[in-house]
Coordinates of N, CA, C and O and ligand atoms in Angstrom, one line a residue:
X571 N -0.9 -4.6 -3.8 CA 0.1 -5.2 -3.0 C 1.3 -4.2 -2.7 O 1.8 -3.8 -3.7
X572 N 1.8 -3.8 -1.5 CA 2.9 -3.2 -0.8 C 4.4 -3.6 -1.5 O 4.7 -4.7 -1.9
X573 N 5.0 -2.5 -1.7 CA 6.4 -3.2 -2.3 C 7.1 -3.8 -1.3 O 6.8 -3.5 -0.2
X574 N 8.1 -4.6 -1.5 CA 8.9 -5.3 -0.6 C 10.4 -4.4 -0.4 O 10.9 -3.7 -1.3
X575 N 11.0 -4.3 0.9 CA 12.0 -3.8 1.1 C 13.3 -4.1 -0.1 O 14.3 -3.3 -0.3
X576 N 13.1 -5.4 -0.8 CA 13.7 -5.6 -1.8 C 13.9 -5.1 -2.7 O 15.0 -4.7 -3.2
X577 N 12.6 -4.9 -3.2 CA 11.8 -4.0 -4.8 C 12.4 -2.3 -4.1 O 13.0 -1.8 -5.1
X578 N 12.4 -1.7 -3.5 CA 12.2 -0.1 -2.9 C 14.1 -0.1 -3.2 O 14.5 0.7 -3.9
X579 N 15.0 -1.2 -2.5 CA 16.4 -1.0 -2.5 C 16.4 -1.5 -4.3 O 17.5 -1.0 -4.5
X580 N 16.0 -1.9 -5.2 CA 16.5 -1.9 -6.5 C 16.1 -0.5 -7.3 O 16.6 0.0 -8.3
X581 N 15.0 0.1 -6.6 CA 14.4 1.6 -7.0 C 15.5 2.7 -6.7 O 15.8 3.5 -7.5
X582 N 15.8 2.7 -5.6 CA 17.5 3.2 -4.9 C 18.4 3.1 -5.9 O 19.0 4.1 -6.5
X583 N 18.7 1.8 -6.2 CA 19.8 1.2 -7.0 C 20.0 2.0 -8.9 O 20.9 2.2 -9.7
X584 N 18.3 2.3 -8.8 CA 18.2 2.5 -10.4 C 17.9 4.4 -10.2 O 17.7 5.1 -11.2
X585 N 17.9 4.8 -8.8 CA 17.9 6.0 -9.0 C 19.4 6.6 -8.8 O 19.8 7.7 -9.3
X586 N 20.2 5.8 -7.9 CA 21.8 6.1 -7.7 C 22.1 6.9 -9.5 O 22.5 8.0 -9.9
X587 N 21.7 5.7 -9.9 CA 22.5 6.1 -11.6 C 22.2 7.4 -12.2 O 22.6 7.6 -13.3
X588 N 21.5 8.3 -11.6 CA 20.8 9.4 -12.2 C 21.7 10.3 -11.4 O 21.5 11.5 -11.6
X589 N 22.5 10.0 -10.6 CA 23.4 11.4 -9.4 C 24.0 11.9 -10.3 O 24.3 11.3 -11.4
X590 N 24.3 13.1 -10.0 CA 25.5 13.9 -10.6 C 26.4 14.2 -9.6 O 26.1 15.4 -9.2
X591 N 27.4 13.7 -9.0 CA 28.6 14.0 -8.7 C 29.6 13.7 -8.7 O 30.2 12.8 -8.2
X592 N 29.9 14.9 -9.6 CA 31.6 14.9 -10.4 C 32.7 15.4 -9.0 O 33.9 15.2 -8.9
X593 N 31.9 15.9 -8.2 CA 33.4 16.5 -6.9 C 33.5 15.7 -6.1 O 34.6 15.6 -5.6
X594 N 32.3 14.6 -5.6 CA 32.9 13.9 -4.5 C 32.7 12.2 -5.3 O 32.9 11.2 -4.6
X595 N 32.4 12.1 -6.2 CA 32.6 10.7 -7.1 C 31.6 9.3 -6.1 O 31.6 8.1 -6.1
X596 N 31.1 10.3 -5.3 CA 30.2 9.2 -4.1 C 28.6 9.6 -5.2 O 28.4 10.8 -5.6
X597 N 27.9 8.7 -5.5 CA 26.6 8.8 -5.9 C 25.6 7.6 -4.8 O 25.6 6.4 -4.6
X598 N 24.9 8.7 -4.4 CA 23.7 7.8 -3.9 C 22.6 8.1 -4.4 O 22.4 9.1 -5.1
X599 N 21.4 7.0 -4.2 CA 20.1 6.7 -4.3 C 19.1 6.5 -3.4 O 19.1 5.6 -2.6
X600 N 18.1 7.3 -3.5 CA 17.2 6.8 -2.4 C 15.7 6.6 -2.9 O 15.3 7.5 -3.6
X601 N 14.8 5.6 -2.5 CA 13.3 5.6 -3.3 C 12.6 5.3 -1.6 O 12.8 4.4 -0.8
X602 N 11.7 6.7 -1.7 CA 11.1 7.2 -0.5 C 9.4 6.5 -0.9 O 8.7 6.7 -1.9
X603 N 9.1 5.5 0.6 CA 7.8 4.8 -0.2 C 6.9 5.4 0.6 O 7.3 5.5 1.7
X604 N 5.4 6.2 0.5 CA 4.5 6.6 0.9 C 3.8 5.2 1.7 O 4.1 4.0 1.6
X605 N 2.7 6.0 2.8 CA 1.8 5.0 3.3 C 1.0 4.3 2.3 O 0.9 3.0 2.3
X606 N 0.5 5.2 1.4 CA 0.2 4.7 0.2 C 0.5 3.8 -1.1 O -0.2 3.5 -2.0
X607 N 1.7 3.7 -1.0 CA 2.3 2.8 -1.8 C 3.3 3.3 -2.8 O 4.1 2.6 -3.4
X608 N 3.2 4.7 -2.8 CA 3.7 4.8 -4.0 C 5.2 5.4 -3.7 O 5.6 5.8 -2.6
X609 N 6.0 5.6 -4.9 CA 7.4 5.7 -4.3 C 8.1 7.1 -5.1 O 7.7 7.5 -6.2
X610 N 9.1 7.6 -4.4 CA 9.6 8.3 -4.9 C 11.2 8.6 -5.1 O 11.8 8.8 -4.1
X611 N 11.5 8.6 -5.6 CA 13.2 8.4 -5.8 C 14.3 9.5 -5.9 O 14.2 9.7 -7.1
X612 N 14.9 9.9 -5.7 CA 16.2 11.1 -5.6 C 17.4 10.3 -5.9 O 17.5 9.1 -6.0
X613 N 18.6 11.3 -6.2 CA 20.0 11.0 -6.3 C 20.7 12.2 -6.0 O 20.1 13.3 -6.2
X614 N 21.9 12.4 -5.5 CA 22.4 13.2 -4.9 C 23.0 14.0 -6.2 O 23.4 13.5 -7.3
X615 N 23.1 15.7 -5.9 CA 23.2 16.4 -6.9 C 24.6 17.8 -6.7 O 25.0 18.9 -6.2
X616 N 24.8 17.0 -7.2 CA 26.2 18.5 -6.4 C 26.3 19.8 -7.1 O 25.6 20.1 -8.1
X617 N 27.3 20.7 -6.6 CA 27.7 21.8 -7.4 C 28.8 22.1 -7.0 O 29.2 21.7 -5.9
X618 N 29.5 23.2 -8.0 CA 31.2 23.1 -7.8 C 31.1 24.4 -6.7 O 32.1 25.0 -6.4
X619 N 29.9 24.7 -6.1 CA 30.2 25.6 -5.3 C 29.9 24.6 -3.8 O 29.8 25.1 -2.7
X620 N 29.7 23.1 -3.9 CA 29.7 22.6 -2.9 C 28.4 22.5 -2.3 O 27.6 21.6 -2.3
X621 N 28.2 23.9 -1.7 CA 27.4 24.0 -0.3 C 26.0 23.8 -0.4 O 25.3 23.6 0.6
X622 N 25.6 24.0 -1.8 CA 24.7 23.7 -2.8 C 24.1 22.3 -2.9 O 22.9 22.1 -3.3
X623 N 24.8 21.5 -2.7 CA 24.9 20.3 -2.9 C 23.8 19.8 -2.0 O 23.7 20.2 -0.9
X624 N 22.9 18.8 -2.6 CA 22.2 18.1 -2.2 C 21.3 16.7 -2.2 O 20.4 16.3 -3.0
X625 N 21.8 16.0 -1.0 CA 21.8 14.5 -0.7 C 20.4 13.7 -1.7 O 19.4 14.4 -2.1
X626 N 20.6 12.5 -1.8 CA 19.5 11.5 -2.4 C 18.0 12.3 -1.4 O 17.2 13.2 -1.6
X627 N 18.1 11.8 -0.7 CA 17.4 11.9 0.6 C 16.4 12.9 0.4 O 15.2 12.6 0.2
X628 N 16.9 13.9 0.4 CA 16.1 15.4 0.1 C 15.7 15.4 -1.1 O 14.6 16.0 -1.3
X629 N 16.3 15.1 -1.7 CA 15.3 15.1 -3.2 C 14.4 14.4 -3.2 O 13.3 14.8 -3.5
X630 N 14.6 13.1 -3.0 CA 13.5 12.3 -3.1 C 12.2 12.8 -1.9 O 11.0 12.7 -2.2
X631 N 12.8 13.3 -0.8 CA 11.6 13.8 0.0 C 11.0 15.0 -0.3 O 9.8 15.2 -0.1
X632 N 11.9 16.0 -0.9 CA 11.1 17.1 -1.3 C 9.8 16.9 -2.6 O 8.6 17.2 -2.6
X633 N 10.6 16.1 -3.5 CA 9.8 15.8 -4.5 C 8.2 15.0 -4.3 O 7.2 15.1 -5.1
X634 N 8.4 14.1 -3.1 CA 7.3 13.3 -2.9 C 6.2 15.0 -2.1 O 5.1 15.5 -2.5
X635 N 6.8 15.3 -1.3 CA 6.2 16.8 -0.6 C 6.1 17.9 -1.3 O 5.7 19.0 -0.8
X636 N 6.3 18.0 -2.2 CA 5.5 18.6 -3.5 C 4.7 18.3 -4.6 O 4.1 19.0 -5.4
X637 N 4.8 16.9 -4.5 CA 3.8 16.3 -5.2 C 2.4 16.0 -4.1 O 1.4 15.4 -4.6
X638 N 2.4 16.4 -3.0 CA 1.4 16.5 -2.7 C 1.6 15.1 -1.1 O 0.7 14.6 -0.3
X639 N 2.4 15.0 -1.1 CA 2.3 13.4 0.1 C 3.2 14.1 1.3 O 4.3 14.7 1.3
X640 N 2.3 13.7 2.3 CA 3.0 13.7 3.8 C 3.2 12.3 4.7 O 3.5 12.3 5.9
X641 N 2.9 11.4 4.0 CA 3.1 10.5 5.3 C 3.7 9.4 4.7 O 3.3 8.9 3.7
X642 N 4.8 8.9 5.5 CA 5.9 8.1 4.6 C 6.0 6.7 5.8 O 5.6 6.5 6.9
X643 N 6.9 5.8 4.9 CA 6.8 4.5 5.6 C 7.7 4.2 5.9 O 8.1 3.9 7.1
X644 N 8.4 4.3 4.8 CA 10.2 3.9 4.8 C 10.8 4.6 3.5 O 10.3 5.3 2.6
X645 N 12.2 4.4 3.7 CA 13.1 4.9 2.5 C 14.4 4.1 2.4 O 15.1 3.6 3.3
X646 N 14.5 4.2 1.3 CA 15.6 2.5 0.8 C 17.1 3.9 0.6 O 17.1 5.0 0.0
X647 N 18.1 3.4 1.2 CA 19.1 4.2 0.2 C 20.4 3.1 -0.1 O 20.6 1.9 0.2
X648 N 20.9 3.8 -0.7 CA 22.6 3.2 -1.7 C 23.4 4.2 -2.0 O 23.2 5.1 -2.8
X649 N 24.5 3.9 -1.4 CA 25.7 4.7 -2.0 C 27.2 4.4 -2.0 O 27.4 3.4 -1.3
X650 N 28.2 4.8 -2.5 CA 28.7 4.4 -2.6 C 29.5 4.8 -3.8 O 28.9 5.4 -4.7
X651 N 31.0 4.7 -4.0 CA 32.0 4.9 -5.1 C 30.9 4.8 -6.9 O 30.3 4.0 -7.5
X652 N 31.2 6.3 -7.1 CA 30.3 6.2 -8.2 C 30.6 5.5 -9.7 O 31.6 5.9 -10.3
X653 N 29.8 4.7 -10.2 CA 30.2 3.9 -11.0 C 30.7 2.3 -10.5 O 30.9 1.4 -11.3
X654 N 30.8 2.2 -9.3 CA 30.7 0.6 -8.5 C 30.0 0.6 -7.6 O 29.8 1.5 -6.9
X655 N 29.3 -0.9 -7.4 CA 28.5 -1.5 -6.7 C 29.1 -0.6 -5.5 O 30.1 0.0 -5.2
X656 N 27.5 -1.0 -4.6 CA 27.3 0.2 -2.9 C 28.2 -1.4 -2.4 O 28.1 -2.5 -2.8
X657 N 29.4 -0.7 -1.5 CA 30.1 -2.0 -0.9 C 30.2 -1.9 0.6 O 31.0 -2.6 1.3
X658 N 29.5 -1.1 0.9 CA 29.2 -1.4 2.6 C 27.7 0.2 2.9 O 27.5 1.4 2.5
X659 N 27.0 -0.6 3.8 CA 25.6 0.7 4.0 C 26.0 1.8 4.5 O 26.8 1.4 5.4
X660 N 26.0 2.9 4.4 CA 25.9 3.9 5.3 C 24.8 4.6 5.8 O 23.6 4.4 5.5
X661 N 25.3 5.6 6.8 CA 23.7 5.9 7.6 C 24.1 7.3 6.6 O 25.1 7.9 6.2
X662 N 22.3 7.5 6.7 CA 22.1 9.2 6.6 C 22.9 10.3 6.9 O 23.2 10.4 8.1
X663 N 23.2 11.2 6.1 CA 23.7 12.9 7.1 C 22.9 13.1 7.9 O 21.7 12.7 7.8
X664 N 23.2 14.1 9.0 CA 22.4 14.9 10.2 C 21.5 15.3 9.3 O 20.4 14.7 9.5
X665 N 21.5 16.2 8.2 CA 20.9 17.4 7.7 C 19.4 16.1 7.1 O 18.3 16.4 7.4
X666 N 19.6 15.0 6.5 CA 18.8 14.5 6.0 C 17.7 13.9 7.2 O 16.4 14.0 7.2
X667 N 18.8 13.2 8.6 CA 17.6 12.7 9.5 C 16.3 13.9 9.7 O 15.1 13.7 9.8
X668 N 17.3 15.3 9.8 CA 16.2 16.5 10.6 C 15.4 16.7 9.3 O 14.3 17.2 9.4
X669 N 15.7 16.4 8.3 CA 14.3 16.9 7.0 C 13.2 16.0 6.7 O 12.0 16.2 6.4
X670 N 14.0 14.6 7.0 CA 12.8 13.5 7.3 C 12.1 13.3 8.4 O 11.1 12.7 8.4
X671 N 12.9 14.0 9.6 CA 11.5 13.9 10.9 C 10.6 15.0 10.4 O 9.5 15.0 10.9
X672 N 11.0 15.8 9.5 CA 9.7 17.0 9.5 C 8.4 16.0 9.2 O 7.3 15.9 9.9
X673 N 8.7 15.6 8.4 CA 7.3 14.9 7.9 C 7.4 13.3 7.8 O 6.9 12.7 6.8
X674 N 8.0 12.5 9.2 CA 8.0 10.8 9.9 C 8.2 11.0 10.9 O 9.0 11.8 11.4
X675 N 7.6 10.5 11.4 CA 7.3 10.1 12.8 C 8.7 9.0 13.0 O 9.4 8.5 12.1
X676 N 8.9 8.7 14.0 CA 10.6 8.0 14.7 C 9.9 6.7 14.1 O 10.7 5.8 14.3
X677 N 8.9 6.2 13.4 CA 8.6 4.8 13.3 C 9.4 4.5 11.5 O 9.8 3.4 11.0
X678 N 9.3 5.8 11.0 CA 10.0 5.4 10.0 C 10.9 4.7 9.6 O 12.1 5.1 9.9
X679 N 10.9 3.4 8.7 CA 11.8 2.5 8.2 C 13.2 3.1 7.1 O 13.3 3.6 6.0
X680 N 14.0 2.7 8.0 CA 15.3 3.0 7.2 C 16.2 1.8 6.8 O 16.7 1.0 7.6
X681 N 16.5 1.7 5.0 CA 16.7 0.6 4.7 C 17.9 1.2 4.3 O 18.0 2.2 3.7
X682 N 19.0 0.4 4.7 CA 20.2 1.1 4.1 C 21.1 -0.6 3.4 O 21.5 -1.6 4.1
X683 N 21.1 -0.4 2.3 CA 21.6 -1.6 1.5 C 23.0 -1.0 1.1 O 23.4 0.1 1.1
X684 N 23.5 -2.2 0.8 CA 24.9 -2.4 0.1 C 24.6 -3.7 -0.8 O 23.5 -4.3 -0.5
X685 N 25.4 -4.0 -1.7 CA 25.4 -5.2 -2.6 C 25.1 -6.4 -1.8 O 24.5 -7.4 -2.2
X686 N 25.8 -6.2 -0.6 CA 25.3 -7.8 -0.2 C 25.5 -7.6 1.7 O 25.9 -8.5 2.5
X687 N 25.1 -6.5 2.0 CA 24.0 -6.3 3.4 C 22.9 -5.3 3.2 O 22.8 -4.5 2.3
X688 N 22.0 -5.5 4.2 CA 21.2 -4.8 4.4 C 20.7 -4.1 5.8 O 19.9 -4.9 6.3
X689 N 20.8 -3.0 6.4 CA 20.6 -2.5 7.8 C 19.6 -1.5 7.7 O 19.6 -0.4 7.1
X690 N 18.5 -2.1 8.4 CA 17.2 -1.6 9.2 C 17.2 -1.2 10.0 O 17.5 -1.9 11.0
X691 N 16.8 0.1 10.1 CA 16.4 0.8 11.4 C 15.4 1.5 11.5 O 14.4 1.2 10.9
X692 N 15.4 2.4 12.2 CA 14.1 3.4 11.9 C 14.8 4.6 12.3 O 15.9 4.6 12.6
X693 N 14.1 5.7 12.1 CA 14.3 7.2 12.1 C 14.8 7.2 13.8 O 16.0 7.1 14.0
X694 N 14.2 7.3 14.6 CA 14.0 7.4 15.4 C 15.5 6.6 16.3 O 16.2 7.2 17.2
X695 N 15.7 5.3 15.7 CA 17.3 5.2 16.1 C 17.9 6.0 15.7 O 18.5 6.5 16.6
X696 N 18.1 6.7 14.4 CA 19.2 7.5 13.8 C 18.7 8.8 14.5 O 19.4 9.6 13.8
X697 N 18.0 9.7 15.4 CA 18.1 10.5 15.4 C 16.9 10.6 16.6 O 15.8 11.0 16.5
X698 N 17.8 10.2 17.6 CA 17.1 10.4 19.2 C 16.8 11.8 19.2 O 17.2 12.5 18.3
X699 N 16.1 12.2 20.2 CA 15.7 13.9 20.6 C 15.8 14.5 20.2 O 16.3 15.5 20.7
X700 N 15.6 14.6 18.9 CA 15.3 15.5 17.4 C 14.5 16.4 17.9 O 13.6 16.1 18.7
X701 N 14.8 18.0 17.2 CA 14.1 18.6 17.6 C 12.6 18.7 16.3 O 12.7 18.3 15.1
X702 N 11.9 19.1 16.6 CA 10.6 19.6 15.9 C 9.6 20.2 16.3 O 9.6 20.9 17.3
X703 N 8.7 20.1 15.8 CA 7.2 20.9 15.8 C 6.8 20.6 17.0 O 6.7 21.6 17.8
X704 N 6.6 19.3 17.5 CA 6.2 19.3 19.1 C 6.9 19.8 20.1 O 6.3 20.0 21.2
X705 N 8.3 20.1 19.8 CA 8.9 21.3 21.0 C 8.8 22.8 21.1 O 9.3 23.6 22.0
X706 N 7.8 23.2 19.7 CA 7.9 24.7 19.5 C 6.8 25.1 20.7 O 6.5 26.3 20.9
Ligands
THU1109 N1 25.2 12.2 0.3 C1 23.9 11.8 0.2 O1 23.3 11.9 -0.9 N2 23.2 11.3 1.2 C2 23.8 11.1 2.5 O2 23.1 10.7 3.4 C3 25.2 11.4 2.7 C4 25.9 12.1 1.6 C5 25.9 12.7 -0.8 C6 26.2 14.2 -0.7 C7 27.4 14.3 -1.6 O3 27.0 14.5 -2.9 C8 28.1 13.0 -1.5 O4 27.1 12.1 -1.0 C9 29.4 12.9 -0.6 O5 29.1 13.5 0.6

């Protein structure tokens, strides 16, 4: 049985707690679910040199694309003041939409929770005329 958008945003929630960022005190979470079911999780990881720094998002998508998976469904994220509840959703950075169209199609589900909303979209709202592979 498929996880529920519920179950994928508590996977988020339980990966938030694994961030390390001491410079911007924002920790997020993301659990990236395959066609296949299975899920993958990131937290955002910083460094005091900044530029270094890198989003839930990407971790969790690199890691599923190294473990061998290209084709994704949705991705749950959470963020927010580190050490309290996510208290309103935000959208993705630029840098994460263009690393997730590498490998989703615009149908991709984007779950973005807070403690007590939740906003669905898809890739494809967050990031009209993306460039990629089919314009090379
Ligand atoms: N961050 C994410 O992990 N994902 C996003 O989509 C936006 C920002 C992280 C990066 C940095 O560690 C902190 O949030 C503040 O920008």
């Amino acid at each position: 049985m498929k996880i529920s958008d519920k179950e994928l945003i508590a996977l988020a929630n339980e990966a938030r707690e694994r961030s390390y960022c001491p410079y911007s005190g924002f920790s997020v979470g993301a659990a990236l679910l395959t066609r296949g079911g299975k899920v993958y999780t990131g937290a955002n990881i910083e460094n005091a040199s900044f530029t270094p720094t890198v989003c839930a998002e990407r971790v969790a998508l690199f890691t599923a694309v190294h473990a061998g998976e290209r084709d994704f469904e949705a991705i749950a994220i959470v963020g927010g003041k580190c050490g309290e509840a996510a208290k309103s959703p935000f959208t993705p950075c630029g840098v994460c939409r263009q690393v997730l169209s590498e490998f989703s199609g615009k149908d991709l589900k984007v779950i973005i929770a807070s403690e007590s909303d939740t906003l669905t979209l898809t890739l494809g709202d967050l990031l009209p005329h993306g460039f990629g592979k089919d314009l090379m």
